Short mmCIF file of C-alpha atoms and ligand atoms in Angstrom, two decimals:
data_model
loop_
_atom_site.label_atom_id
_atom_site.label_comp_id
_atom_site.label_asym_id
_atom_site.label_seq_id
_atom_site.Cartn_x
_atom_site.Cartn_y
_atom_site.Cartn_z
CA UNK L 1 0.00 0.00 0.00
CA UNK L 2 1.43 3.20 -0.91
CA UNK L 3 1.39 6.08 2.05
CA UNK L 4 -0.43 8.79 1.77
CA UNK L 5 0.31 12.27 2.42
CA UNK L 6 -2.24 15.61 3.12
CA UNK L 7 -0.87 18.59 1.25
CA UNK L 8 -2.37 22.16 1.47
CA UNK L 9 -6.23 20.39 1.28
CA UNK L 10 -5.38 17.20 -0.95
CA UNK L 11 -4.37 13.60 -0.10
CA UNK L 12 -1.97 12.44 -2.37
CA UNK L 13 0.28 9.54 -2.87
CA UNK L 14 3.07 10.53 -1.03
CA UNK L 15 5.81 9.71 -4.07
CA UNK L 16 3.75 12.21 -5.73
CA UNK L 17 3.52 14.70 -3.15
CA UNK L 18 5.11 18.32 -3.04
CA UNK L 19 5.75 21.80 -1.83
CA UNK L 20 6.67 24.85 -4.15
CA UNK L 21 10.53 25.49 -4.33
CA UNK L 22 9.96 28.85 -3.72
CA UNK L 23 8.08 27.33 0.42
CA UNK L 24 9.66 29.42 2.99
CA UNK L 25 9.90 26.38 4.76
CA UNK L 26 12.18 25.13 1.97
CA UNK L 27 13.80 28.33 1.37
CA UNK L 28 14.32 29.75 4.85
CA UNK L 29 13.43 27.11 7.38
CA UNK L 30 10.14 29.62 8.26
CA UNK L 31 7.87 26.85 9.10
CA UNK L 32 7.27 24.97 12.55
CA UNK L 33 6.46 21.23 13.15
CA UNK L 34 4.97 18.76 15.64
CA UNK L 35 5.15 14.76 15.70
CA UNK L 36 2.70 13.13 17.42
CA UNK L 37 3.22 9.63 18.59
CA UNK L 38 0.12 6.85 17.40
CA UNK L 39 -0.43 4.33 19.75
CA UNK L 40 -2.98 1.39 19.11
CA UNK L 41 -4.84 4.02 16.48
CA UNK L 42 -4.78 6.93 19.05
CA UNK L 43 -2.56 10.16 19.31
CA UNK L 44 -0.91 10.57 22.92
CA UNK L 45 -0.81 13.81 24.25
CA UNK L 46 -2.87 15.45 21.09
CA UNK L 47 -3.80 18.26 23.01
CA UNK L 48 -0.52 19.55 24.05
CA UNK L 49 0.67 19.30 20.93
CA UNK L 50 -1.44 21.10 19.32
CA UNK L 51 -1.68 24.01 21.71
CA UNK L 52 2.49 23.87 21.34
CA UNK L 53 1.42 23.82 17.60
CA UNK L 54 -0.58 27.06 18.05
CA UNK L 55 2.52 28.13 20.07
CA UNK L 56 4.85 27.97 17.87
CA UNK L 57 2.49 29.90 15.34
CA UNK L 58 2.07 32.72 17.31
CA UNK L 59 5.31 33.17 18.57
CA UNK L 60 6.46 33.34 14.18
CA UNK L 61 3.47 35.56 13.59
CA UNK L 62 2.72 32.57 10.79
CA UNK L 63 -0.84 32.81 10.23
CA UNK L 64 -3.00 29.25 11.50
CA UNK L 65 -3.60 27.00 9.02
CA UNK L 66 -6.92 25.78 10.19
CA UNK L 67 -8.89 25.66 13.95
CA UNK L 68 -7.82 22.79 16.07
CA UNK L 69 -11.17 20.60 15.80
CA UNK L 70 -10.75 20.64 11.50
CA UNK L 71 -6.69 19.86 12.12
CA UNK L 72 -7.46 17.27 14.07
CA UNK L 73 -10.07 15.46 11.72
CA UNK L 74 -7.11 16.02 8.83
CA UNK L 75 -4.46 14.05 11.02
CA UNK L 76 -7.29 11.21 11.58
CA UNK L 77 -7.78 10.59 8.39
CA UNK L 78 -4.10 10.46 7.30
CA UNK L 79 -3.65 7.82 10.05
CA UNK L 80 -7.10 6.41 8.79
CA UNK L 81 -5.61 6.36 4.69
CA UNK L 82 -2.54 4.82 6.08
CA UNK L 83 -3.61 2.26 8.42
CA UNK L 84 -1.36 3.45 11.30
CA UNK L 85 -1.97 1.73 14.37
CA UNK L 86 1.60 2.32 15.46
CA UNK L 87 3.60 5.00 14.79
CA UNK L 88 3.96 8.55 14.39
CA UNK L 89 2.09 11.45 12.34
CA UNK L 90 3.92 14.30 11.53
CA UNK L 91 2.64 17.61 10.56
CA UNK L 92 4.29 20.91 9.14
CA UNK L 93 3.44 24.59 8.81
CA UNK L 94 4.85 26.70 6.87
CA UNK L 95 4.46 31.01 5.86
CA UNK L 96 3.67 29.74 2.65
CA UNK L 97 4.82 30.48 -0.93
CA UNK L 98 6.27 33.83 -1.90
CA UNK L 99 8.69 35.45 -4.05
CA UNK L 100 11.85 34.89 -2.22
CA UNK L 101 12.69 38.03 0.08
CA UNK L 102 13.89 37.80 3.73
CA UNK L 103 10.63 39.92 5.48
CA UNK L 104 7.66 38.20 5.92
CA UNK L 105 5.36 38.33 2.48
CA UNK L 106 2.14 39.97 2.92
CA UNK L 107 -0.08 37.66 1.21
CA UNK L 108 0.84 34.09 1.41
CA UNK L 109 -1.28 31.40 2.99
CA UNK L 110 0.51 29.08 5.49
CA UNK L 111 1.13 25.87 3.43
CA UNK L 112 0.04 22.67 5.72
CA UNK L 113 2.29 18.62 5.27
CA UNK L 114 0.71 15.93 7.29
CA UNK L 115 2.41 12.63 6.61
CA UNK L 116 2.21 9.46 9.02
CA UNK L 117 4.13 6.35 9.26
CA UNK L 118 4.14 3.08 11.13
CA UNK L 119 6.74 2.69 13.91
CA UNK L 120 7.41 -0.17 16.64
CA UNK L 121 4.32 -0.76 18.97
CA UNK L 122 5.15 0.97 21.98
CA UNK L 123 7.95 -0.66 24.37
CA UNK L 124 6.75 -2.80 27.11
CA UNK L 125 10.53 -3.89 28.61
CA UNK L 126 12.22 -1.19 30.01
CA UNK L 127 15.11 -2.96 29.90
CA UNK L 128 14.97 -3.59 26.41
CA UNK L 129 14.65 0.20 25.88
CA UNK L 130 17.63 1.81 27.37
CA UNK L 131 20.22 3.45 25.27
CA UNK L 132 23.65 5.64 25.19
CA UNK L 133 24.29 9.37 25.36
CA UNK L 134 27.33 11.52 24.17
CA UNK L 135 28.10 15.27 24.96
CA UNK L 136 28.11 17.93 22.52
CA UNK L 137 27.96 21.84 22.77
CA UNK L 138 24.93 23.31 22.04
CA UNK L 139 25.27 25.43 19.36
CA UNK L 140 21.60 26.30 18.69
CA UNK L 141 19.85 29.63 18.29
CA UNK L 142 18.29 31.38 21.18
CA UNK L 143 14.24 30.77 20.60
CA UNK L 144 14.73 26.84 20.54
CA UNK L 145 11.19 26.64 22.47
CA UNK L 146 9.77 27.27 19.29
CA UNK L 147 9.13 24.28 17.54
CA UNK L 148 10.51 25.43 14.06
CA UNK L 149 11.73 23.22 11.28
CA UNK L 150 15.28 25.04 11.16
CA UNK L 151 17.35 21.70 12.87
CA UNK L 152 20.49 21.42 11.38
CA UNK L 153 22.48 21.89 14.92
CA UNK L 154 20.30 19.11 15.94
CA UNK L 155 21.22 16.93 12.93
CA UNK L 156 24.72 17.79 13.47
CA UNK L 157 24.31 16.72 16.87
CA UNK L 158 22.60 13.41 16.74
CA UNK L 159 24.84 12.31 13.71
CA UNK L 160 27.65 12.81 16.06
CA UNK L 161 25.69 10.41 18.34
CA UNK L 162 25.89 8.08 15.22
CA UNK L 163 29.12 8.12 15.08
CA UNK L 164 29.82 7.42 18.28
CA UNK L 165 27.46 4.70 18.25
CA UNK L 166 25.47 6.52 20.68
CA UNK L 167 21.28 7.00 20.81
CA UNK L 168 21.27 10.50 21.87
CA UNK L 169 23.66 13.69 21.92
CA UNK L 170 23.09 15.54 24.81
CA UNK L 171 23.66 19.07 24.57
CA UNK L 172 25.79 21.52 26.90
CA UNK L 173 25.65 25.11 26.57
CA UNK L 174 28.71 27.79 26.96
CA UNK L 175 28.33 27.99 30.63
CA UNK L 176 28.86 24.34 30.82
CA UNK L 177 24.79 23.71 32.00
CA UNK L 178 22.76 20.71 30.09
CA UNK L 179 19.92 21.77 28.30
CA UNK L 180 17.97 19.03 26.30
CA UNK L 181 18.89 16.18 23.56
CA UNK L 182 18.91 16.90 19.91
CA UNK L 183 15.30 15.87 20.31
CA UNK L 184 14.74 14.64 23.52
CA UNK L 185 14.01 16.35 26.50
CA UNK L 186 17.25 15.37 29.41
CA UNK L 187 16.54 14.76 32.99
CA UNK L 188 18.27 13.15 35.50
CA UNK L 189 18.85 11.85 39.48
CA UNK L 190 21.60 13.30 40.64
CA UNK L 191 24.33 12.53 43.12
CA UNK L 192 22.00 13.46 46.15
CA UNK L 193 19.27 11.39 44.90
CA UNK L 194 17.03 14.85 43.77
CA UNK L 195 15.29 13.61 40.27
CA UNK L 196 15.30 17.25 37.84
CA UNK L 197 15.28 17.93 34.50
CA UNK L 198 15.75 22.07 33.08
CA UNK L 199 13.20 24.93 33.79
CA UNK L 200 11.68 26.02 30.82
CA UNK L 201 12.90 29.41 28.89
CA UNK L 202 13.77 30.48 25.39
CA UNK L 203 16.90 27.72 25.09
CA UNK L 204 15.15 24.40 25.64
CA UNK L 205 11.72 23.10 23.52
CA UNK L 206 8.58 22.69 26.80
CA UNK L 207 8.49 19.24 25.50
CA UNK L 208 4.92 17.67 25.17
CA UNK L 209 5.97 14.19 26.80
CA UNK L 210 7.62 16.46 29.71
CA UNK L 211 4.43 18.16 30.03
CA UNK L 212 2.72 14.52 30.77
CA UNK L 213 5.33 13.25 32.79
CA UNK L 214 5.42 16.11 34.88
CA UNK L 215 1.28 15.72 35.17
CA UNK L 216 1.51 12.04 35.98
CA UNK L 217 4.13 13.16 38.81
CA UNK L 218 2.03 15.55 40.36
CA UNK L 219 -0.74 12.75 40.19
CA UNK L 220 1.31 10.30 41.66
CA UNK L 221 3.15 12.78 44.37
CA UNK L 222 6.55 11.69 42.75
CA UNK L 223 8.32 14.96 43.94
CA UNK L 224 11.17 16.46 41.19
CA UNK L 225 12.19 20.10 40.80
CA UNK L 226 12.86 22.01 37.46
CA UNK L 227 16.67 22.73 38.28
CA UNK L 228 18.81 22.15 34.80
CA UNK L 229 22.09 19.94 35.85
CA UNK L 230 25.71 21.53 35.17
CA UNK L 231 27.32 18.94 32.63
CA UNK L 232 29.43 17.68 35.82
CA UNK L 233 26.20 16.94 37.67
CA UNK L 234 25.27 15.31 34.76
CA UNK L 235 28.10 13.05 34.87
CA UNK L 236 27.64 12.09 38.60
CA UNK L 237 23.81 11.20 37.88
CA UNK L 238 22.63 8.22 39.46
CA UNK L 239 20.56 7.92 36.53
CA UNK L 240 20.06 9.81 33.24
CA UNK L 241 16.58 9.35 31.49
CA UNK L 242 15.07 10.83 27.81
CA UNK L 243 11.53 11.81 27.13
CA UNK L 244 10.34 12.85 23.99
CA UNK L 245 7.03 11.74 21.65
CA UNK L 246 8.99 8.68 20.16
CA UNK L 247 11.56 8.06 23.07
CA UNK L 248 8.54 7.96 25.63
CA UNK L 249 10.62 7.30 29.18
CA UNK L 250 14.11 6.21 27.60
CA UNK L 251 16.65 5.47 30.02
CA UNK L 252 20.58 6.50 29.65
CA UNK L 253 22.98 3.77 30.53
CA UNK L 254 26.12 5.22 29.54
CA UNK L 255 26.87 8.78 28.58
CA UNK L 256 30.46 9.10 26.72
CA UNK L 257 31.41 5.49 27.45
CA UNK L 258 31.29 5.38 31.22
CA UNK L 259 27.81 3.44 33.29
CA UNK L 260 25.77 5.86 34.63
CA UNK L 261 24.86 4.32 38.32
CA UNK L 262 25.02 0.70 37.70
CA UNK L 263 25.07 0.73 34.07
CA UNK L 264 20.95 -0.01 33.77
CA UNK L 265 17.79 1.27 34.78
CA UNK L 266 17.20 2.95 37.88
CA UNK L 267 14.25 2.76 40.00
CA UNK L 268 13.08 6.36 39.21
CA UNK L 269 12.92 6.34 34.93
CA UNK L 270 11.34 2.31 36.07
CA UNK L 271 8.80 4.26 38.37
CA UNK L 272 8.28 6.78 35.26
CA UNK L 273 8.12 4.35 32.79
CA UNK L 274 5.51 2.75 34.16
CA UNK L 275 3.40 5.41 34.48
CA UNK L 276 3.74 6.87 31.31
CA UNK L 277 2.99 3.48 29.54
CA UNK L 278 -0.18 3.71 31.27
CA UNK L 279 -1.18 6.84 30.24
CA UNK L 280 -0.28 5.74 26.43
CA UNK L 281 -2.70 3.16 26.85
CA UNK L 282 -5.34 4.82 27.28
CA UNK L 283 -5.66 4.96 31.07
CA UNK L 284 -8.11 7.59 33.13
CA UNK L 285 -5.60 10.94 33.06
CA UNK L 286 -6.64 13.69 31.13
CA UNK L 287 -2.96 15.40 31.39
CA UNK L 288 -3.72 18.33 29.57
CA UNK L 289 -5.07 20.24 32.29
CA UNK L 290 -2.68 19.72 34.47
CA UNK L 291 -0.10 20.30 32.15
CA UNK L 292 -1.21 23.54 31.59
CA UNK L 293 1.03 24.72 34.58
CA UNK L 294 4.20 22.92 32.06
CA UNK L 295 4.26 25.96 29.93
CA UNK L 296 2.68 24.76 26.66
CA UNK L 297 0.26 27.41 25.12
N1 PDD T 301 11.41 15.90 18.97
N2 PDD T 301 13.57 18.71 22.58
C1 PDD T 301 13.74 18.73 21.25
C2 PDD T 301 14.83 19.56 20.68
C3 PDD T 301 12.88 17.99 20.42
O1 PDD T 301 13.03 18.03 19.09
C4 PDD T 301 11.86 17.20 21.01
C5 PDD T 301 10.90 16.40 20.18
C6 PDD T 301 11.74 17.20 22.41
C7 PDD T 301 10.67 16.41 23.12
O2 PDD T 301 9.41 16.93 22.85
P1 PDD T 301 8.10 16.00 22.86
O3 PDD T 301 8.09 15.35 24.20
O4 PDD T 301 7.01 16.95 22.67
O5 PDD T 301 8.25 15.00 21.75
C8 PDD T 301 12.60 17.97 23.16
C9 PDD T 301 10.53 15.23 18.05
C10 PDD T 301 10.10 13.88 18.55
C11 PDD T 301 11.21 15.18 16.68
O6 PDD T 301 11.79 16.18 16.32
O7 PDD T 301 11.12 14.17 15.99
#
């Protein structure tokens, strides 16, 4: 069966499907993005990602592309057209098509991509799911909480993971503090046994899955405080663990070639893990107004 992609109001075959060279999303990187993780025919966490959606939007001035309830039905039926039960959908706005000039064009419509795939069914053994981190300097712009197609530090980044055989590249700003994966959000237990992961500002992305997590904490009474880690911190962590839309609760085991704690999962990403699998199920929380205090929208 050949995929299917939604493009600006038309679902097309996806080898046939296009954008305009003269996109400002293909020209400039002025377009924004979400991915939205399927699980047994259901989006996770749709709500916060489209209000980071809206977000993102706003904060480029890039005019919305439709209201939520219509988006939604659109990214239904291109997991509908291409049978996803598992996987991801993936959506893209960008300014539009204009003539190419730097400034913003006065007329053009935003231009809208959903595509979907299939991906592995959602991880059930934690220990089956853990991978490695390296370091790398961050070396990103300074509005990285808006969600915008322009990634090429973050491809730099994570093909340096490659390289080094690693899962993620952490990054580490100029001052030496953490402040997320190349697309992951970082958090950690450190040496005094404090779990944290970094405040939100202009110089990490409010992460969607962090939004949950943070939810199911407060749920639970799992205490954690937004305190980013200096890179040393980060190195004495009893355990490291990812979140992101496809890395769910993704624990660290080494970060540049030495264990972190005992070289496999710790109790807290197990604790974490657990909870968040339930919540990707299906089960009773309704995060999204509690993540409201997690600085999406
Ligand atoms: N990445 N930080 C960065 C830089 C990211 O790109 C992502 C998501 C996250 C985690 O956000 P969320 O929990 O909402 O997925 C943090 C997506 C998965 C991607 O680019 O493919």
């Amino acid at each position: 069966m050949s995929r299917i992609a939604y493009v600006n109001g038309r679902y097309v075959p996806q080898r046939d499907a296009a954008v305009n060279v003269e996109d400002r999303g293909y020209q400039f990187g002025d377009g924004v993005y979400e991915v939205i993780h399927v699980h047994d025919g259901r989006f996770v966490d749709t709500d916060l990602h489209l209000a980071r959606l809206a977000r993102s939007l706003r904060e480029l001035a890039i005019a919305r592309p439709m209201e939520d309830a219509a988006l939604l039905a659109v990214l239904r039926e291109v997991v509908r057209r291409n049978r996803i039960r598992e996987g991801i959908v993936y959506m893209q706005v960008s300014r539009g098509v204009a003539r190419r000039d730097h400034a913003f064009p006065r007329d053009a419509a935003p231009a809208l991509v959903i595509t979907a795939r299939h991906g592995a069914a959602f991880p059930r053994d934690i220990d089956a799911w853990t991978g490695t981190a390296v370091t790398v300097p961050d070396i990103r712009w300074g509005r990285v909480d808006i969600k915008t197609v322009n990634l090429l530090p973050n491809c730099l980044a994570k093909q340096k993971a490659r390289e080094a055989g690693a899962y993620e590249a952490i990054l580490i700003d100029r001052d030496g503090n953490v402040t997320e994966g190349s697309s992951t959000t970082v958090w950690a237990v450190d040496a005094e046994g404090v779990l944290r992961t970094r405040h939100l500002d202009h110089h990490i992305l409010p992460g969607c899955t962090r939004a949950a997590v943070i939810a199911l904490m407060e749920a639970a009474g799992i205490r954690f405080e937004e305190r980013g880690l200096t890179e040393a911190e980060l190195r004495a962590a009893r355990e490291i663990f990812l979140t992101s839309a496809t890395s769910y609760v993704k624990p660290m085991v080494r970060l540049d070639g030495a264990a972190v704690g005992d070289g496999t999962p710790g109790p807290v990403a197990r604790r974490l893990f657990e909870l968040f699998s339930r919540h990707a199920d299906g089960a009773a929380h309704n995060v999204s107004r509690l993540a409201s205090f997690s600085g999406i929208g």
